[in-house]
Amino acid sequence: MKLKYSLLPISFILFSFITSVGYCQTSKDSKIIADSKDAKQEFITADGLMKNLFNSAYGYVIFPNVGKGGLGVGAASGNGAVFQGGRLIGMAKLSQVTVGFQAGGQAYREVIFFENAETLGKFKENKIQFSAQASAVAATAGASANLKYKNGILIFTKAKGGLMYEASVGGQKFKFRAL
């Protein structure tokens, strides 16, 4: 009888540990989340009016480090953090393939704002892809002043470094993972 009661605290601790593991972020996620917060501040510093977008958007995803390169055929990828109402709800992966005249490499940040629940819902269901017609706006002073959502989405980029010559066609695809 004594052994039965002494195993109870150990069982409780093990159960707590096992159930909490599923909700933990990886160290990679933690780095991406921290980088996303820095990227958000850089976007706001580049264009102070973007603060209003971050506050009023239904949700947004920030890709703080997107790497892009190509020679004829190009590719880009990055990982980001997804927020709804200013609260972290998940992680995302960006993949891009392009074809056309291109040479070089570049690193940039990207933020995508979602105007409503429907658009964010499509993103979370991995049903949003950007074709060549989707255009991103460079985050510079005043760039966001008169922009309107197009199909419930606004996209901004901010160059980090590198040099890329490009006249290509391609699209971005996303994969969402809830936390």
mmCIF file of C-alpha atoms in Angstrom, residues 37-168:
data_model
loop_
_atom_site.group_PDB
_atom_site.id
_atom_site.type_symbol
_atom_site.label_atom_id
_atom_site.label_comp_id
_atom_site.label_asym_id
_atom_site.label_seq_id
_atom_site.Cartn_x
_atom_site.Cartn_y
_atom_site.Cartn_z
ATOM 1 C CA LYS A 37 9.796 40.881 -32.890
ATOM 2 C CA ASP A 38 13.008 42.623 -34.020
ATOM 3 C CA ALA A 39 11.777 42.612 -37.628
ATOM 4 C CA LYS A 40 8.453 44.141 -36.552
ATOM 5 C CA GLN A 41 10.323 46.985 -34.907
ATOM 6 C CA GLU A 42 12.467 47.479 -38.035
ATOM 7 C CA PHE A 43 9.341 47.681 -40.218
ATOM 8 C CA ILE A 44 7.860 50.299 -37.867
ATOM 9 C CA THR A 45 11.156 52.227 -37.797
ATOM 10 C CA ALA A 46 11.269 52.236 -41.630
ATOM 11 C CA ASP A 47 7.645 53.440 -41.839
ATOM 12 C CA GLY A 48 6.058 54.700 -38.632
ATOM 13 C CA LEU A 49 2.582 54.327 -40.131
ATOM 14 C CA MET A 50 3.031 50.537 -40.169
ATOM 15 C CA LYS A 51 2.427 50.549 -36.418
ATOM 16 C CA ASN A 52 -1.239 51.177 -37.257
ATOM 17 C CA LEU A 53 -1.249 48.157 -39.577
ATOM 18 C CA PHE A 54 0.214 45.902 -36.890
ATOM 19 C CA ASN A 55 -2.421 47.159 -34.424
ATOM 20 C CA SER A 56 -5.439 47.034 -36.742
ATOM 21 C CA ALA A 57 -4.770 43.921 -38.856
ATOM 22 C CA TYR A 58 -6.788 40.843 -37.954
ATOM 23 C CA GLY A 59 -3.515 38.926 -38.076
ATOM 24 C CA TYR A 60 -0.067 38.923 -39.615
ATOM 25 C CA VAL A 61 2.916 36.710 -40.273
ATOM 26 C CA ILE A 62 6.497 37.963 -40.107
ATOM 27 C CA PHE A 63 9.318 36.177 -41.910
ATOM 28 C CA PRO A 64 12.401 37.803 -40.344
ATOM 29 C CA ASN A 65 15.017 36.012 -42.472
ATOM 30 C CA VAL A 66 14.178 35.033 -46.035
ATOM 31 C CA GLY A 67 17.082 33.842 -48.156
ATOM 32 C CA LYS A 68 16.806 34.093 -51.920
ATOM 33 C CA GLY A 69 19.199 33.072 -54.659
ATOM 34 C CA GLY A 70 19.264 32.067 -58.250
ATOM 35 C CA LEU A 71 20.973 31.698 -61.577
ATOM 36 C CA GLY A 72 18.283 31.183 -64.214
ATOM 37 C CA VAL A 73 16.158 29.228 -61.760
ATOM 38 C CA GLY A 74 15.817 30.663 -58.288
ATOM 39 C CA ALA A 75 14.478 29.744 -54.907
ATOM 40 C CA ALA A 76 13.733 31.422 -51.617
ATOM 41 C CA SER A 77 12.750 30.153 -48.215
ATOM 42 C CA GLY A 78 12.235 31.372 -44.701
ATOM 43 C CA ASN A 79 10.469 30.677 -41.432
ATOM 44 C CA GLY A 80 8.172 33.031 -39.584
ATOM 45 C CA ALA A 81 5.840 33.634 -36.677
ATOM 46 C CA VAL A 82 2.074 34.073 -37.064
ATOM 47 C CA PHE A 83 0.117 36.484 -34.863
ATOM 48 C CA GLN A 84 -3.611 37.067 -34.399
ATOM 49 C CA GLY A 85 -4.727 40.070 -32.392
ATOM 50 C CA GLY A 86 -1.088 40.620 -31.409
ATOM 51 C CA ARG A 87 -0.862 37.124 -29.865
ATOM 52 C CA LEU A 88 1.419 34.386 -31.206
ATOM 53 C CA ILE A 89 -0.681 31.527 -32.648
ATOM 54 C CA GLY A 90 1.732 29.552 -34.810
ATOM 55 C CA MET A 91 4.750 29.236 -37.046
ATOM 56 C CA ALA A 92 4.975 29.346 -40.840
ATOM 57 C CA LYS A 93 7.317 28.315 -43.624
ATOM 58 C CA LEU A 94 7.699 30.250 -46.874
ATOM 59 C CA SER A 95 8.887 28.577 -50.092
ATOM 60 C CA GLN A 96 9.351 30.241 -53.457
ATOM 61 C CA VAL A 97 10.502 29.100 -56.887
ATOM 62 C CA THR A 98 11.169 31.494 -59.759
ATOM 63 C CA VAL A 99 12.169 31.094 -63.411
ATOM 64 C CA GLY A 100 13.666 33.787 -65.638
ATOM 65 C CA PHE A 101 16.668 36.072 -65.798
ATOM 66 C CA GLN A 102 18.155 36.178 -62.331
ATOM 67 C CA ALA A 103 21.577 36.043 -60.780
ATOM 68 C CA GLY A 104 22.765 36.575 -57.231
ATOM 69 C CA GLY A 105 21.569 36.226 -53.708
ATOM 70 C CA GLN A 106 19.615 38.343 -51.282
ATOM 71 C CA ALA A 107 18.303 38.310 -47.730
ATOM 72 C CA TYR A 108 15.147 40.163 -46.779
ATOM 73 C CA ARG A 109 12.313 40.370 -44.269
ATOM 74 C CA GLU A 110 8.661 39.960 -45.218
ATOM 75 C CA VAL A 111 5.431 40.721 -43.378
ATOM 76 C CA ILE A 112 1.980 39.730 -44.607
ATOM 77 C CA PHE A 113 -1.062 41.400 -43.058
ATOM 78 C CA PHE A 114 -4.458 39.669 -43.044
ATOM 79 C CA GLU A 115 -7.504 41.917 -43.116
ATOM 80 C CA ASN A 116 -10.038 39.463 -41.701
ATOM 81 C CA ALA A 117 -10.699 36.025 -40.201
ATOM 82 C CA GLU A 118 -11.437 34.487 -43.601
ATOM 83 C CA THR A 119 -8.052 35.405 -45.073
ATOM 84 C CA LEU A 120 -6.115 34.337 -41.979
ATOM 85 C CA GLY A 121 -8.167 31.124 -41.949
ATOM 86 C CA LYS A 122 -7.118 30.346 -45.526
ATOM 87 C CA PHE A 123 -3.498 30.936 -44.566
ATOM 88 C CA LYS A 124 -3.812 28.604 -41.565
ATOM 89 C CA GLU A 125 -5.346 25.941 -43.837
ATOM 90 C CA ASN A 126 -2.350 26.307 -46.230
ATOM 91 C CA LYS A 127 -4.688 27.555 -48.960
ATOM 92 C CA ILE A 128 -2.877 30.808 -49.747
ATOM 93 C CA GLN A 129 -0.283 30.993 -52.470
ATOM 94 C CA PHE A 130 0.973 34.126 -54.147
ATOM 95 C CA SER A 131 1.348 34.127 -57.879
ATOM 96 C CA ALA A 132 3.421 36.493 -59.974
ATOM 97 C CA GLN A 133 0.600 39.051 -59.751
ATOM 98 C CA ALA A 134 0.984 39.487 -55.971
ATOM 99 C CA SER A 135 3.167 42.459 -55.312
ATOM 100 C CA ALA A 136 5.074 43.365 -52.209
ATOM 101 C CA VAL A 137 5.732 46.953 -51.197
ATOM 102 C CA ALA A 138 9.190 47.956 -50.010
ATOM 103 C CA ALA A 139 8.969 49.202 -46.433
ATOM 104 C CA THR A 140 10.142 52.816 -46.647
ATOM 105 C CA ALA A 141 9.021 56.024 -44.970
ATOM 106 C CA GLY A 142 5.366 56.634 -45.848
ATOM 107 C CA ALA A 143 5.025 53.516 -48.031
ATOM 108 C CA SER A 144 1.978 52.276 -46.128
ATOM 109 C CA ALA A 145 0.148 55.615 -46.084
ATOM 110 C CA ASN A 146 -2.417 55.009 -48.838
ATOM 111 C CA LEU A 147 -2.283 51.267 -49.339
ATOM 112 C CA LYS A 148 -5.408 49.153 -49.346
ATOM 113 C CA TYR A 149 -5.758 45.421 -48.798
ATOM 114 C CA LYS A 150 -5.951 43.419 -52.020
ATOM 115 C CA ASN A 151 -7.984 40.223 -51.604
ATOM 116 C CA GLY A 152 -7.624 40.667 -47.840
ATOM 117 C CA ILE A 153 -3.814 40.779 -47.899
ATOM 118 C CA LEU A 154 -1.033 43.399 -47.723
ATOM 119 C CA ILE A 155 2.625 42.404 -48.237
ATOM 120 C CA PHE A 156 5.738 44.369 -47.259
ATOM 121 C CA THR A 157 9.409 43.499 -47.658
ATOM 122 C CA LYS A 158 12.582 45.037 -46.296
ATOM 123 C CA ALA A 159 15.983 44.200 -47.767
ATOM 124 C CA LYS A 160 18.646 43.007 -45.343
ATOM 125 C CA GLY A 161 21.572 42.523 -47.703
ATOM 126 C CA GLY A 162 22.916 40.960 -50.857
ATOM 127 C CA LEU A 163 22.554 41.761 -54.515
ATOM 128 C CA MET A 164 20.093 40.154 -56.871
ATOM 129 C CA TYR A 165 19.364 40.989 -60.490
ATOM 130 C CA GLU A 166 15.980 39.642 -61.366
ATOM 131 C CA ALA A 167 13.329 39.607 -64.070
ATOM 132 C CA SER A 168 11.548 36.400 -63.226
#
